[in-house]
Short mmCIF file of C-alpha atoms in Angstrom, two decimals:
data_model
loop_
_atom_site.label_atom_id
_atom_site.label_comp_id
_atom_site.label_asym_id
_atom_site.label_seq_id
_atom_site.Cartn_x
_atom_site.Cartn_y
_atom_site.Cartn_z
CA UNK A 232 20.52 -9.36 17.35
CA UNK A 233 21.07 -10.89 13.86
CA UNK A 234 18.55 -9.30 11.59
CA UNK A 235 17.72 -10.35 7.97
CA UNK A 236 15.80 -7.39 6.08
CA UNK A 237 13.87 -9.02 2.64
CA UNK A 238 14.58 -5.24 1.13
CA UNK A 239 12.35 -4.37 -1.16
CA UNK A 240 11.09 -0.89 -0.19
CA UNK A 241 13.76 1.65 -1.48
CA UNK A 242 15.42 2.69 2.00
CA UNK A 243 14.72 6.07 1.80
CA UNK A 244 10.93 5.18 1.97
CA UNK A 245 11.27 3.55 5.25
CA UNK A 246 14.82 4.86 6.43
CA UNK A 247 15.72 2.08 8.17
CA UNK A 248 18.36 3.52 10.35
CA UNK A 249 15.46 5.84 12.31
CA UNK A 250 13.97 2.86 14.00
CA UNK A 251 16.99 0.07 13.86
CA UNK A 252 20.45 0.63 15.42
CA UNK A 253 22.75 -0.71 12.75
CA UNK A 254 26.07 -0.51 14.93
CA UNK A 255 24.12 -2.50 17.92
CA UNK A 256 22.50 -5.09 15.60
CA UNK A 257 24.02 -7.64 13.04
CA UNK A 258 21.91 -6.13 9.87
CA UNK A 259 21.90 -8.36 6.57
CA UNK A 260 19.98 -6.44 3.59
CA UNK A 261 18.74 -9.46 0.97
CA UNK A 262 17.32 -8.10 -1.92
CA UNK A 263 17.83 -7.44 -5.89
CA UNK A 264 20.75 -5.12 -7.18
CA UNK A 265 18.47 -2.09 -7.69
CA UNK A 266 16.91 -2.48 -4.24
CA UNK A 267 20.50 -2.93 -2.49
CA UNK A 268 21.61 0.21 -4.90
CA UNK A 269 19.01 2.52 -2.58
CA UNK A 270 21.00 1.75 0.75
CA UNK A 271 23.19 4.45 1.95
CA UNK A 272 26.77 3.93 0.94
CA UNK A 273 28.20 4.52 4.56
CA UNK A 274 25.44 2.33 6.50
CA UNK A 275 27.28 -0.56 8.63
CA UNK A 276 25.30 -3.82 7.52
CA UNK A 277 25.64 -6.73 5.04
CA UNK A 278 24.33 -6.45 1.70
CA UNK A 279 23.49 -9.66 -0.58
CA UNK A 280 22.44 -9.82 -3.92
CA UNK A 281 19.63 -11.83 -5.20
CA UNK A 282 18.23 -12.63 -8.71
CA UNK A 283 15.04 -11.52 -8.46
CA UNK A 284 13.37 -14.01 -11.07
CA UNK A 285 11.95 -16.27 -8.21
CA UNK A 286 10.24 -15.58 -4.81
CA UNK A 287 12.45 -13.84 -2.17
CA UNK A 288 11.56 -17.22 0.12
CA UNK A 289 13.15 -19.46 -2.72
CA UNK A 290 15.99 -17.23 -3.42
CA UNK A 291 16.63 -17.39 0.52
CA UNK A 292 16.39 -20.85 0.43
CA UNK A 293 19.15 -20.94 -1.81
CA UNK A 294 21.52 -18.86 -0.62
CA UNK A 295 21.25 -20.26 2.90
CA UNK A 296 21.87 -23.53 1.91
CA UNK A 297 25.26 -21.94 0.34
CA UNK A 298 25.91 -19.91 3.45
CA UNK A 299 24.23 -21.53 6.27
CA UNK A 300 23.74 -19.08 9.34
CA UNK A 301 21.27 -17.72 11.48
CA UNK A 302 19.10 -14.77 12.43
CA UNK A 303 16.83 -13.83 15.57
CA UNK A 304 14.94 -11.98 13.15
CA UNK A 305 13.41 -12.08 9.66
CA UNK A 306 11.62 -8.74 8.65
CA UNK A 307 9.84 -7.43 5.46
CA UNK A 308 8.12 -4.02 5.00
CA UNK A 309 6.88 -4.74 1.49
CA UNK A 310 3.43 -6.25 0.91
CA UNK A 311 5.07 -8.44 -1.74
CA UNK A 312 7.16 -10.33 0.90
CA UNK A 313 5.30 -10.80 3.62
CA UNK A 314 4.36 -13.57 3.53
CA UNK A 315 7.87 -14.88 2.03
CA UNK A 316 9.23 -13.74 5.99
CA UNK A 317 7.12 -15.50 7.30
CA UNK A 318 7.64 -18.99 5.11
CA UNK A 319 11.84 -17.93 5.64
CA UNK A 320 10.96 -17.56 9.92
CA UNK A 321 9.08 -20.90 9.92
CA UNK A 322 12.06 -22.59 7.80
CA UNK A 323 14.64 -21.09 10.33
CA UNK A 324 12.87 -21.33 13.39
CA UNK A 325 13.08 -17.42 14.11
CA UNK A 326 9.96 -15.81 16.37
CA UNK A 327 6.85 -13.39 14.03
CA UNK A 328 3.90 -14.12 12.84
CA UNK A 329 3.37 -17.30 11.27
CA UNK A 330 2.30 -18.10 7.78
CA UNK A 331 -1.40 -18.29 8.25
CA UNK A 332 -1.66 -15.03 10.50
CA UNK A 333 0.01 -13.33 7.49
CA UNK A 334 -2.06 -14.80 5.12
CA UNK A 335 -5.28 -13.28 6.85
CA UNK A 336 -3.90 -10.00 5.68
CA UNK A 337 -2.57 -10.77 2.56
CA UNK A 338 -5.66 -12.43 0.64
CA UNK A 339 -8.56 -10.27 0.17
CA UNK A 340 -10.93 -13.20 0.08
CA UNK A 341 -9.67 -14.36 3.99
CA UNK A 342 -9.60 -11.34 5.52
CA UNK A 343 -12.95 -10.33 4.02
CA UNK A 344 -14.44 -13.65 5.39
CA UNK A 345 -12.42 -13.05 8.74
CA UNK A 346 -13.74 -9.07 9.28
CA UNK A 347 -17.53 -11.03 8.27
CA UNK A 348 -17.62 -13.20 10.86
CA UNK A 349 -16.66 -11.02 13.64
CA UNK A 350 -19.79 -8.87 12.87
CA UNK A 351 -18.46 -6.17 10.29
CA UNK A 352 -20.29 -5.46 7.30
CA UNK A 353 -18.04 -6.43 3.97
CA UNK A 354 -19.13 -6.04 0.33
CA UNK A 355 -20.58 -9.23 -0.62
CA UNK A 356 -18.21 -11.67 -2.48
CA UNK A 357 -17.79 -14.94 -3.98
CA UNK A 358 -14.25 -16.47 -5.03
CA UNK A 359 -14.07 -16.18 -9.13
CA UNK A 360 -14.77 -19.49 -9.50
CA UNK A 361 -17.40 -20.07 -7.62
CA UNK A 362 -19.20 -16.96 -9.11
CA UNK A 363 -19.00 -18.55 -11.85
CA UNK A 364 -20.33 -21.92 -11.32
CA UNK A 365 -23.18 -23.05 -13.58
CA UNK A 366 -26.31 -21.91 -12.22
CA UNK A 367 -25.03 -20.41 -9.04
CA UNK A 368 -26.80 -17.91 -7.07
CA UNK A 369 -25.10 -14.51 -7.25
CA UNK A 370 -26.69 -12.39 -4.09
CA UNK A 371 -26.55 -9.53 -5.03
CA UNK A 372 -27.21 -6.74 -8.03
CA UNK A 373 -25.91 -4.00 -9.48
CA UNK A 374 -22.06 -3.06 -10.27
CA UNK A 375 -19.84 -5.74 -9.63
CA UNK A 376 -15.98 -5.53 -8.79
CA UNK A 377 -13.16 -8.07 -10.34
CA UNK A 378 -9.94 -8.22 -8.11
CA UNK A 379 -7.15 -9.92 -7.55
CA UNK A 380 -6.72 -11.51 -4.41
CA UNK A 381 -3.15 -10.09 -3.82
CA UNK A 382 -2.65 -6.88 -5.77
CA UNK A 383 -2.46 -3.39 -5.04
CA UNK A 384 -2.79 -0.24 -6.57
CA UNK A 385 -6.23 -1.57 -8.15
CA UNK A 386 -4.03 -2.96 -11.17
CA UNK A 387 -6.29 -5.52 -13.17
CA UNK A 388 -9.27 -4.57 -10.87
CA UNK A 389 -12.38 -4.23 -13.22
CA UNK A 390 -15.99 -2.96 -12.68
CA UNK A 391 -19.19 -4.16 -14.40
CA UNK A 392 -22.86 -2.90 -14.39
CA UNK A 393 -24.50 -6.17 -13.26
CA UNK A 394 -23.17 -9.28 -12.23
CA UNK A 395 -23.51 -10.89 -15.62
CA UNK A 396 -22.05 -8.94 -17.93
CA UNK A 397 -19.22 -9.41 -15.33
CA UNK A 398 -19.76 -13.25 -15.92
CA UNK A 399 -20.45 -12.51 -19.92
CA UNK A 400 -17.03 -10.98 -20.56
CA UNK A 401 -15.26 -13.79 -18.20
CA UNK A 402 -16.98 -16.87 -20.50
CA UNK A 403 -15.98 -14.64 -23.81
CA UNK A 404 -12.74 -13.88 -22.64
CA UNK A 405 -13.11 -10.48 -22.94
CA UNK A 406 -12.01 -8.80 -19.93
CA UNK A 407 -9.08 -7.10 -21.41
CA UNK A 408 -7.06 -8.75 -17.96
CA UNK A 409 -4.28 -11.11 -20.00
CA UNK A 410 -4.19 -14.08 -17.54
CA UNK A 411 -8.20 -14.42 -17.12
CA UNK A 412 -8.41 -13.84 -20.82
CA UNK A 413 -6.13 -16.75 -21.43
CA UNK A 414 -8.33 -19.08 -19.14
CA UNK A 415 -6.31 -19.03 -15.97
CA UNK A 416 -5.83 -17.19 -12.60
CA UNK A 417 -9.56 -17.58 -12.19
CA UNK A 418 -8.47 -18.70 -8.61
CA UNK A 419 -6.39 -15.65 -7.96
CA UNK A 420 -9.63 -13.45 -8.72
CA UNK A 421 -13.06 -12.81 -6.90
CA UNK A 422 -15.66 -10.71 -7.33
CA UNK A 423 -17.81 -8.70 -5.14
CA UNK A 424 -20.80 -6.18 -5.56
CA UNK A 425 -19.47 -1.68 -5.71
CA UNK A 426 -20.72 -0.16 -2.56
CA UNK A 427 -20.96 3.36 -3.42
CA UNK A 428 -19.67 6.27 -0.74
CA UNK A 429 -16.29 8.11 0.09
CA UNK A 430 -13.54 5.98 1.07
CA UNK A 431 -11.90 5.94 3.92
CA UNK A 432 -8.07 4.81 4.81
CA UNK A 433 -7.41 4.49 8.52
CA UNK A 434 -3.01 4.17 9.26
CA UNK A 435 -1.22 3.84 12.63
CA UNK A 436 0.50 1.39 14.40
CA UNK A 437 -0.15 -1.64 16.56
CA UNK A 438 1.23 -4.02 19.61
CA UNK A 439 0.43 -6.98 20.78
CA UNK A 440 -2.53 -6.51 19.15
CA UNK A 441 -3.34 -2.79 21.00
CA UNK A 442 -3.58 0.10 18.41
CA UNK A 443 -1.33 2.83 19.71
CA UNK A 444 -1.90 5.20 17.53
CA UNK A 445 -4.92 5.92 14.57
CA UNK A 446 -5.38 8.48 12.29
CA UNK A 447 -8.06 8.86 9.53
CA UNK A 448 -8.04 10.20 5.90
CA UNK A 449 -10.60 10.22 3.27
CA UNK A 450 -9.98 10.13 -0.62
CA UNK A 451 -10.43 12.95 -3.30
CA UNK A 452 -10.36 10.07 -6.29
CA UNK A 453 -9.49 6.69 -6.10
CA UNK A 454 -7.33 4.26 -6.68
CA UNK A 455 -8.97 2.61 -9.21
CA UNK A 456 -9.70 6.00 -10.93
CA UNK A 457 -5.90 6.53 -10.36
CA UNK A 458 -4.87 3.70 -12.59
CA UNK A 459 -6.91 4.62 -15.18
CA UNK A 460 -5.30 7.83 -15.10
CA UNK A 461 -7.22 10.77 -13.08
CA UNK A 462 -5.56 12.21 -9.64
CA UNK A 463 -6.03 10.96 -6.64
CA UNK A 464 -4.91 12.26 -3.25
CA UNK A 465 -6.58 12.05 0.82
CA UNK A 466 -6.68 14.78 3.42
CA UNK A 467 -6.90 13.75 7.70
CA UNK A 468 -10.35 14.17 9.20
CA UNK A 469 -11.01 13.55 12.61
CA UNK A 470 -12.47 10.63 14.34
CA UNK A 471 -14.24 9.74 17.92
CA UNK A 472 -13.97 6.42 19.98
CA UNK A 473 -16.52 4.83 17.71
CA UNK A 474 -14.41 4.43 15.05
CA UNK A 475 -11.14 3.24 17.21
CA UNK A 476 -12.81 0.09 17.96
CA UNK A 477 -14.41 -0.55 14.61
CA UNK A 478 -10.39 -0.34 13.33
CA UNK A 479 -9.81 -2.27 16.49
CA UNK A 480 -11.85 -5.26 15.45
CA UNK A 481 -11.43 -5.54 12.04
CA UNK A 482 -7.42 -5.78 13.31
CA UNK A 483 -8.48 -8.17 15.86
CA UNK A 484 -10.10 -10.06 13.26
CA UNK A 485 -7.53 -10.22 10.55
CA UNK A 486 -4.90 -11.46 13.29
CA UNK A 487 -3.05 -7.93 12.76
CA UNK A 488 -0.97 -7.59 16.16
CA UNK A 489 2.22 -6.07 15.74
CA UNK A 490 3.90 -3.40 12.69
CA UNK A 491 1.60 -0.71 10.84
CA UNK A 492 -1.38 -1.03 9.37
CA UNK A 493 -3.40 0.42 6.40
CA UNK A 494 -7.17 0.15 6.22
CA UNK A 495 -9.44 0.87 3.65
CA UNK A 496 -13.53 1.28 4.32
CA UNK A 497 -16.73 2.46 2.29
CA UNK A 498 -18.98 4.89 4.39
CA UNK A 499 -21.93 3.41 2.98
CA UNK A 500 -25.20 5.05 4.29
CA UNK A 501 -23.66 6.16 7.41
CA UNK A 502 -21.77 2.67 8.13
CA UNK A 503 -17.99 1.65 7.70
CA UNK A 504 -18.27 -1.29 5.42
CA UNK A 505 -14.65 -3.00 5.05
CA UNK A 506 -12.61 -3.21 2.01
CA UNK A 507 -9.42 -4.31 2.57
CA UNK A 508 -6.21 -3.70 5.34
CA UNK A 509 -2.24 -4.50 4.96
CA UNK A 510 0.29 -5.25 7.44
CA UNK A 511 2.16 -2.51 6.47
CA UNK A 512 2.56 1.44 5.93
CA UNK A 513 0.25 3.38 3.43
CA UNK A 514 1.50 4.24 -0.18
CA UNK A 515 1.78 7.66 -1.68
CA UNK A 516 2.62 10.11 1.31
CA UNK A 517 0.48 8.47 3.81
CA UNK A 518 3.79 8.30 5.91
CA UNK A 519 4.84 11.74 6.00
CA UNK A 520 1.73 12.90 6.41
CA UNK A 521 1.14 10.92 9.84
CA UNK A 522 4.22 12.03 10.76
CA UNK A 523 3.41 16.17 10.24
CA UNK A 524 0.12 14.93 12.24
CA UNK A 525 1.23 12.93 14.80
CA UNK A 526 5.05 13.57 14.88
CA UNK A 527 4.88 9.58 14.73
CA UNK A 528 7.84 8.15 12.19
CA UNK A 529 5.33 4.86 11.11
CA UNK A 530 8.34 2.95 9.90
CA UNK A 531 10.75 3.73 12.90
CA UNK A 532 8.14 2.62 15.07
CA UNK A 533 7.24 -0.33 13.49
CA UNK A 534 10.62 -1.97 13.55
CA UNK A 535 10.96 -1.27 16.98
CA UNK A 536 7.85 -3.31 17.09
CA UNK A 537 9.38 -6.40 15.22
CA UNK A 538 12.15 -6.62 17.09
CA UNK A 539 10.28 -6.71 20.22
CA UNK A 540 10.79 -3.41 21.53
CA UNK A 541 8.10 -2.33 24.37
CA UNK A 542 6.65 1.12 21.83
CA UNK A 543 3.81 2.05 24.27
CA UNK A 544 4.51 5.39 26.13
CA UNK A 545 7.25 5.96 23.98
CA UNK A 546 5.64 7.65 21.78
CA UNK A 547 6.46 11.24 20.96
CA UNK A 548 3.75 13.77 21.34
CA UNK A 549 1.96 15.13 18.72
CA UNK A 550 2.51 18.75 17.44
CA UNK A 551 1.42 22.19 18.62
CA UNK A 552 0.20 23.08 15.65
CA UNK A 553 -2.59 20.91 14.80
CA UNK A 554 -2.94 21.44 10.99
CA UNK A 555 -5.32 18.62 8.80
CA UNK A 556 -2.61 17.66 6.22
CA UNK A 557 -3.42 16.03 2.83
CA UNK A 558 -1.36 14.57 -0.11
CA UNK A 559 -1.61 14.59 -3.98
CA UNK A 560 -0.05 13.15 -6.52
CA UNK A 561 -0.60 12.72 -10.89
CA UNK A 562 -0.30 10.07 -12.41
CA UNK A 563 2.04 9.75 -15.79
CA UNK A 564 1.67 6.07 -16.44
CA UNK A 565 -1.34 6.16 -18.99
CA UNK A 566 0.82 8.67 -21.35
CA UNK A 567 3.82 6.09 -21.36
CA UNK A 568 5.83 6.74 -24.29
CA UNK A 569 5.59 10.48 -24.02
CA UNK A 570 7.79 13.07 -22.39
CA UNK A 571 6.40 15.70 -19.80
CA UNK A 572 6.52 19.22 -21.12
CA UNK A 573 4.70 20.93 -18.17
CA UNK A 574 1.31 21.27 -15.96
CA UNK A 575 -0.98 23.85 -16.94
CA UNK A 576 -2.81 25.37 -14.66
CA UNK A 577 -0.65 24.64 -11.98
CA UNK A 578 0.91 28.20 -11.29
CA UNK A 579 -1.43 29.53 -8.45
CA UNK A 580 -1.69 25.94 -6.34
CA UNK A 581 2.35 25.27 -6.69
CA UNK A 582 3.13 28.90 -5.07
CA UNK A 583 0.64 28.31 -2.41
CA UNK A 584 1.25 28.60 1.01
CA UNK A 585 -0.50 25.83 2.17
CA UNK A 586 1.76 23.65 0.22
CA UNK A 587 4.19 21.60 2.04
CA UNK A 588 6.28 19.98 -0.94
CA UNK A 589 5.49 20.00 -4.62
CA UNK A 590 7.57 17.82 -6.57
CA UNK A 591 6.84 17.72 -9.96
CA UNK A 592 8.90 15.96 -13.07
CA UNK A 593 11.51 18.14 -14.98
CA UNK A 594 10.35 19.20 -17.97
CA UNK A 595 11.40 16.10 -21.10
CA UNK A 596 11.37 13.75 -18.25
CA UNK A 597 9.87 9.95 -19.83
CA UNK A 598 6.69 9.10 -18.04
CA UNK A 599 6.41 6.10 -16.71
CA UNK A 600 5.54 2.70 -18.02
CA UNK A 601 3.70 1.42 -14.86
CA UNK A 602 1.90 2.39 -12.06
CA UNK A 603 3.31 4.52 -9.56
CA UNK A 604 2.61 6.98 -6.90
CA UNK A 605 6.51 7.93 -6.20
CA UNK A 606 7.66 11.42 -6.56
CA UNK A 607 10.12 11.93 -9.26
CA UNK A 608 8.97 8.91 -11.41
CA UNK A 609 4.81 10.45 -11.68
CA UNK A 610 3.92 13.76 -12.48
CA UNK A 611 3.42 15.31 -9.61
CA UNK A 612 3.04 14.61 -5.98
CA UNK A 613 2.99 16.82 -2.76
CA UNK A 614 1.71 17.57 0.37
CA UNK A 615 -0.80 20.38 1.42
CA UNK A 616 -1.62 21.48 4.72
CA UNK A 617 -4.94 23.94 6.04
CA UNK A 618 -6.52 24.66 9.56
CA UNK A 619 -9.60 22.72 8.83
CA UNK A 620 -9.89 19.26 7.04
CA UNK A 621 -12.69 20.68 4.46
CA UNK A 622 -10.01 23.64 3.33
CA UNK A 623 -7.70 20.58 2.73
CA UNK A 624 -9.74 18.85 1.09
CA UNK A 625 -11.36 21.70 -1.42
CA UNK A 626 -7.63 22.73 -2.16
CA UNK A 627 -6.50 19.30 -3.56
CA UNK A 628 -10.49 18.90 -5.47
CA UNK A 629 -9.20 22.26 -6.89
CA UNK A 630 -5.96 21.28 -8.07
CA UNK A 631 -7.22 18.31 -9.70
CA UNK A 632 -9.64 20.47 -11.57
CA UNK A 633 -7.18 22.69 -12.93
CA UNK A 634 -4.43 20.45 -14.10
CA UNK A 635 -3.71 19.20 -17.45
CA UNK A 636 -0.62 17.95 -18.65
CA UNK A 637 1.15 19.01 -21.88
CA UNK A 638 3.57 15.97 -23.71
CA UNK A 639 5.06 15.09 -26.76
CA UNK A 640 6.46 11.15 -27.92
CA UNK A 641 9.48 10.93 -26.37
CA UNK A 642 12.41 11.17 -29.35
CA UNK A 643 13.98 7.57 -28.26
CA UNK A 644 12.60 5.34 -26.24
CA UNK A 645 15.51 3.99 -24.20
CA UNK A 646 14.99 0.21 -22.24
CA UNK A 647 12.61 0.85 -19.12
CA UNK A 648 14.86 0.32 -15.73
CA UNK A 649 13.66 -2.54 -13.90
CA UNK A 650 10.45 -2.25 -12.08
CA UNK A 651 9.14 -3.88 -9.13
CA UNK A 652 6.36 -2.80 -6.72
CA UNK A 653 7.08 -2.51 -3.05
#
C-alpha cells in the first residue's frame, strides 16, 4: 500500500517499523524538520518537509496540489492531527474514520455529551459560553473546572471554589489564561463541576469496535497537579468484567472502533464517572508499561489496525511473570530558566531493585520551558515494578515524598529548540 504518516510523534515513541513493513509498503513521512530529524537514518520511506506554521491538513493541501499523488492510507498517531487525517482522507477519498467520528473523541464537550446519553455518569458541564449567559442556571455547586476543549496535559485547565468566582474572574478577566483574558476562545472552553476520588486511566487496543485488550492504572498525583509542578506517576491494578464493558460503552459511545485508546475516569463514591478518552496511546510510559504487562507493543498493534490488518488472535501472550508495573516521572518545567544540579533524596529509590529504568537529567542540564513528561527533557522519569499493585503504588507515593530538586539560573540562556506537543 501507499501510506502517508502526518509524523508528529518522535519515531522512537511509536517505532514505526514494529508494526509497519517499510520494504512491503510505499511509506511517505510528512511532518516538520525536527519531527522528520527523529526517523532512523537507514529506514526505506519518503520523507517531506513541512513548515509547520499552519495545520498539517493545510500544509497537505499544499503540497499535494504541487505533487499530486495518491495514498490507500492516511494515518496520524498524534492527538494534534487527528482530526487533520481525517479532513486529508475525506479530501483524497482514502478509507478511516471520518471527520465527525474523530471529532467525538477529540472535543471534550461531544464526547462528554456522547458517553451521557448512552447512560454513563459525566461531571456536569456547560459550554463556556453558555455558563456564562446572563442569568443562566448553573446545576451544580461546589469546585468548578475550566478546560479547553482540545488540550492535554491539563495546560490552561483552572479550578475554582464555586461556580461564580469561576464566572467572577471570567467577567474581570482575571483568569491568568491569556486568550480568555483577552476576551476570546470563550468557545474553545467549558466548564464543569470537580468530582473528587482517585483517577483512573484505562489503555488497550480496539477493532471494529471490539476491545482486544484492557488494562487499568490509577494515579499517584495528577495531571493537573503535574503542571503546576508536583510528581505524578500510575501503577496497574486489576479489574473484573464489570469494568470491561463500562470501557466498552463509553468506546461504543464516542464512535472509538479501531487504534488505541486512553481513558480517563473519577471513582466517585464507588462509580466510574467519565472524564475524558483519546484515540490514541497514553503519555508518559503508559506504553512500555502495557507492554512489561501484557507483552502487547500498543503502537505496533495499532497500525496493524489502520491498515486493516485482522489483530484478533494475534496477539502475543502475556508474561509469566505477572508483576503490577508503575511509572514516574518529575517535572522541570515550573523551574524554567534554571539548571538541574541533582535530586536529593533520591539515593535509596534509584538503586532499588524494583526499579525498571531511572532516567534522570545530567547534572547542568536546562530545564525545560514547557510541559513535558519525556525522559531526558524532565527531571526524572522511570518505571517501577512490585508483586502486588499496593507495593507499587506505596513505592512511587514514597519517592515523591522524598524528592527535592537542587538548581541554580542557568549562566546563558541559549534560544529554546522548537517545541511542539505530540
Amino acid at each position: 500500500m501507499k501510506i502517508l504518516v502526518l509524523h508528529r510523534v518522535p519515531y522512537f515513541k511509536i517505532e514505526y517499523h514494529r508494526g509497519m513493513s517499510h520494504d512491503r509498503h510505499e511509506v511517505t513521512y510528512f511532518g516538520t524538520d525536527r519531527a522528520l530529524a527523529t526517523l532512523p537514518p537507514d529506514l526505506r520511506c519518503e520523507r517531506v518537509s513541512r513548515p509547520g506554521t499552519r495545520p498539517a491538513f493545510e500544509e497537505a493541501l499544499d503540497w499535494l496540489a504541487q505533487q499530486p499523488r495518491d495514498f490507500d492510507r492516511v494515518i496520524s498517531v498524534s492527538e494534534y492531527e487527528l482530526l487533520d487525517a481525517a479532513r486529508l482522507r475525506k479530501h483524497l477519498g482514502v478509507a478511516g474514520a471520518p471527520v465527525d467520528q474523530v471529532a467525538l473523541a477529540r472535543d471534550k464537550v461531544l464526547m462528554k455529551q456522547a458517553v451521557q446519553d448512552a447512560g454513563l455518569r459525566v461531571p456536569r458541564f456547560l459550554p463556556l459560553p453558555r455558563f456564562l449567559e446572563p442569568g443562566g442556571q448553573v446545576p451544580w455547586h461546589g469546585p468548578t473546572v475550566l478546560k479547553p476543549h482540545r488540550g492535554a496535559s491539563s495546560e490552561d485547565v483552572l479550578v475554582f471554589d464555586t461556580p461564580q468566582q469561576a464566572a467572577a474572574a471570567l467577567t474581570s478577566h482575571r483568569t491568568g489564561v491569556a486568550r480568555l483574558d483577552a476576551g476570546s476562545g470563550l468557545d474553545d472552553f467549558e466548564a464543569e463541576e470537580f468530582v473528587s476520588g482517585p483517577i483512573r486511566h484505562f489503555d488497550g487496543l480496539v477493532q471494529n469496535g471490539e476491545v482486544l485488550l484492557l488494562t487499568a492504572s490509577e494515579y499517584v498525583g495528577t495531571c493537573l497537579q503535574y503542571a503546576q509542578g508536583s510528581p505524578m506517576g500510575s501503577f496497574q491494578i486489576a479489574f473484573g468484567e464489570q469494568t470491561h464493558a463500562w470501557v466498552s460503552r463509553a468506546l461504543a459511545a464516542v464512535q472509538i472502533e479501531d487504534g488505541s485508546f486512553h481513558l480517563e475516569a473519577i471513582v466517585h463514591e464507588g462509580e466510574l464517572v467519565f472524564l475524558e478518552v483519546g484515540n490514541r496511546v497514553g503519555g508518559a510510559d503508559v506504553v512500555a508499561t502495557v507492554e512489561l504487562a501484557t507483552g502487547v507493543h500498543l503502537p505496533s498493534y495499532e497500525l496493524r489496525v489502520l491498515l486493516g490488518e485482522p489483530v484478533a488472535g494475534t496477539l502475543p501472550a502475556p508474561p509469566a511473570d505477572r508483576r503490577r508495573y508503575g511509572w514516574f516521572v518529575h517535572p522541570g518545567h515550573h523551574l524554567a530558566g534554571q539548571e538541574f544540579q541533582a535530586l536529593e533524596g533520591a539515593a535509596a529509590f534509584r538503586a532499588s531493585p524494583r526499579v525498571v529504568t531511572w532516567n534522570e537529567l545530567p547534572p547542568g542540564a536546562p530545564l525545560p520551558g514547557h510541559i513535558t513528561y519525556q525522559a531526558g527533557e524532565t527531571v526524572l522519569a522511570g518505571i517501577v515494578a512490585s508483586d502486588a499493585h499496593e507495593d507499587t503504588r506505596d513505592w512511587i507515593a514514597g519517592l515523591f515524598g522524598s524528592l527535592s530538586v537542587r538548581t541554580r539560573p542557568a549562566a546563558s540562556i541559549s534560544p529554546s529548540p522548537e517545541q511542539v506537543s505530540a
